[in-house]
Coordinates of C-alpha atoms in Angstrom, one line a residue:
M1 CA 35.4 30.8 -5.5
I2 CA 36.8 27.8 -3.7
H3 CA 39.2 28.3 -0.8
I4 CA 41.2 25.4 0.5
T5 CA 43.3 25.6 3.7
L6 CA 46.3 23.3 3.5
G7 CA 48.5 21.9 6.3
R8 CA 52.2 21.6 6.2
M9 CA 53.6 19.1 3.7
R10 CA 53.4 15.5 4.8
Y11 CA 54.4 12.3 3.0
V12 CA 51.7 9.8 1.8
N13 CA 52.0 6.4 0.2
P14 CA 51.7 6.7 -3.6
Q15 CA 50.2 3.2 -3.8
E16 CA 47.4 4.3 -1.5
D17 CA 46.9 7.8 -2.7
Q18 CA 44.1 8.2 -5.3
L19 CA 46.4 10.4 -7.5
G20 CA 49.6 8.5 -6.8
R21 CA 51.1 11.5 -4.9
E22 CA 54.1 11.2 -2.6
H23 CA 53.2 14.2 -0.5
V24 CA 50.4 16.7 0.1
G25 CA 50.3 20.1 1.8
W26 CA 52.6 23.1 1.6
D27 CA 56.2 23.6 2.2
P28 CA 58.1 26.9 1.6
N29 CA 60.6 25.0 -0.7
M30 CA 57.9 23.8 -3.1
G31 CA 57.7 25.4 -6.5
D32 CA 54.3 26.2 -8.1
E33 CA 54.2 22.9 -10.2
A34 CA 54.9 20.8 -7.1
L35 CA 52.4 22.7 -5.0
F36 CA 49.7 22.3 -7.7
R37 CA 50.4 18.5 -8.2
A38 CA 50.4 17.8 -4.5
N39 CA 47.1 19.7 -3.8
R40 CA 44.8 19.6 -6.8
G41 CA 42.8 16.8 -5.2
C42 CA 41.4 14.6 -3.6
W43 CA 38.8 16.9 -2.0
V44 CA 35.3 16.4 -0.8
L45 CA 33.7 19.2 -2.9
G46 CA 30.1 20.1 -2.7
E47 CA 27.7 20.8 -5.6
R48 CA 28.7 24.5 -5.6
A49 CA 32.3 23.6 -6.6
E50 CA 31.0 22.5 -10.1
K51 CA 30.1 26.2 -10.7
E52 CA 33.4 27.7 -9.6
Q53 CA 36.1 28.9 -11.9
Y54 CA 38.9 29.5 -9.4
A55 CA 40.4 28.0 -6.3
L56 CA 42.8 29.4 -3.8
L57 CA 45.2 27.4 -1.7
S58 CA 46.3 28.9 1.7
C59 CA 48.6 27.8 4.4
E60 CA 49.7 29.4 7.6
G61 CA 47.6 32.6 7.1
E62 CA 48.7 33.3 3.5
V63 CA 47.3 32.5 0.1
R64 CA 50.0 30.4 -1.6
M65 CA 48.4 29.7 -5.0
A66 CA 45.5 30.6 -7.3
I67 CA 44.1 28.0 -9.7
E68 CA 41.9 28.4 -12.7
I69 CA 39.7 25.3 -12.8
D70 CA 38.9 23.7 -16.2
R71 CA 36.9 20.9 -14.6
L72 CA 36.5 18.7 -11.6
V73 CA 37.2 15.0 -12.1
P74 CA 36.0 12.2 -9.8
V75 CA 38.5 10.1 -7.8
A76 CA 37.9 7.3 -5.4
G77 CA 35.6 7.6 -2.4
G78 CA 33.4 10.4 -3.9
R79 CA 36.3 12.9 -3.8
K80 CA 37.2 15.2 -6.7
A81 CA 40.4 16.6 -8.2
M82 CA 40.8 19.9 -10.0
E83 CA 42.1 19.9 -13.6
G84 CA 43.3 23.3 -14.7
R85 CA 46.4 25.5 -14.2
F86 CA 48.0 27.5 -11.5
L87 CA 48.0 31.2 -12.2
K88 CA 51.0 33.5 -12.3
P89 CA 51.7 37.2 -11.6
G90 CA 49.8 39.5 -14.0
N91 CA 46.6 37.5 -13.7
A92 CA 43.9 39.5 -11.9
V93 CA 43.0 36.6 -9.5
Y94 CA 46.6 35.9 -8.7
D95 CA 47.4 39.6 -8.1
A96 CA 44.3 40.0 -5.9
Y97 CA 44.9 37.1 -3.6
V98 CA 48.3 35.4 -3.7
G99 CA 50.7 36.6 -1.0
G100 CA 47.8 38.1 1.0
K101 CA 45.6 36.9 3.9
P102 CA 43.0 34.3 3.1
P103 CA 39.7 36.0 2.0
V104 CA 37.7 33.8 4.5
E105 CA 38.0 33.0 8.2
S106 CA 39.6 29.7 9.1
T107 CA 37.2 26.8 9.9
R108 CA 37.5 23.2 10.8
N109 CA 36.6 22.2 7.2
P110 CA 39.5 22.9 4.9
I111 CA 37.1 23.7 2.0
T112 CA 35.1 27.0 2.1
Y113 CA 33.5 29.0 -0.7
F114 CA 33.1 32.8 -1.1
D115 CA 31.8 35.2 -3.7
S116 CA 34.4 37.3 -5.6
S117 CA 34.2 40.0 -8.2
H118 CA 36.6 37.7 -10.2
D119 CA 34.0 35.0 -10.5
S120 CA 32.6 35.8 -13.9
R121 CA 32.9 34.0 -17.2
L122 CA 31.0 34.2 -20.5
C123 CA 27.8 32.2 -20.8
G124 CA 28.3 28.7 -22.1
C125 CA 25.6 29.0 -24.8
G126 CA 27.9 31.3 -26.8
C127 CA 25.8 34.5 -26.4
G128 CA 28.8 36.4 -25.1
E129 CA 27.2 37.7 -21.9
P130 CA 29.0 37.5 -18.6
V131 CA 27.9 35.0 -16.0
A132 CA 28.8 35.1 -12.3
G133 CA 28.6 31.8 -10.3
G134 CA 27.7 29.3 -12.9
W135 CA 28.0 28.3 -16.6
F136 CA 24.9 29.8 -18.1
L137 CA 22.5 32.7 -17.8
A138 CA 19.0 31.6 -16.7
G139 CA 17.5 29.5 -19.5
H140 CA 20.6 29.7 -21.7
D141 CA 21.5 26.0 -20.9
Q142 CA 18.3 25.0 -22.7
K143 CA 19.0 27.4 -25.5
A144 CA 22.5 25.8 -26.0
L145 CA 21.1 22.2 -25.7
H146 CA 18.3 22.8 -28.3
A147 CA 20.7 24.5 -30.7
R148 CA 22.9 21.3 -30.6
V149 CA 19.9 19.0 -31.0
A150 CA 18.8 21.1 -34.1
K151 CA 22.2 20.4 -35.7
I152 CA 21.4 16.7 -35.7
G153 CA 17.7 17.0 -36.6
T154 CA 14.8 16.2 -34.4
V155 CA 14.9 15.2 -30.7
R156 CA 14.4 11.5 -31.7
E157 CA 17.3 11.8 -34.2
F158 CA 19.5 13.3 -31.6
I159 CA 18.7 10.5 -29.1
D160 CA 19.5 7.9 -31.8
W161 CA 22.7 9.7 -32.7
F162 CA 23.8 9.9 -29.0
D163 CA 23.0 6.3 -28.2
N164 CA 25.0 5.2 -31.2
T165 CA 27.9 7.5 -30.5
Y166 CA 28.3 7.6 -26.7
V167 CA 30.8 5.2 -25.1
E168 CA 30.3 4.7 -21.4
P169 CA 33.6 5.4 -19.6
T170 CA 35.2 2.4 -17.9
A171 CA 36.2 2.5 -14.3
E172 CA 40.0 2.3 -13.8

């Protein structure tokens, strides 16, 4: 799980901010939507972040928000932003962490990672088995890939199909 330590709310220039935000950080008067929009990015996230399903936002010794991550998207300068949703009471991750002390000790780096019993999802190949800390069970990424190749035909036919279908994203 990703843990992010926030500072108090501060104003930023929307023309200079990669996400066009007016402020970042935490303020006790912020609602959940404002807290999520202000702090979903722009973070320097390591390779491990790509495998994480949840993030916690903490400030002043208390977890303020839990986020379920759908994906990480690149923003300027090699930083990333989270796409997903903030969790609400009744969700197991929210109930376990929000309002409590941060699950990790404070460090100079605002980004830390920790293992949690809540870090499990179903394998991305569709087998229905739970996976902790990643998207696939060992070898199941290849199983999923080859199943999709077989739907097109041979590997060569898949490559031809991909090359004719894929459109390279343009930089904004």
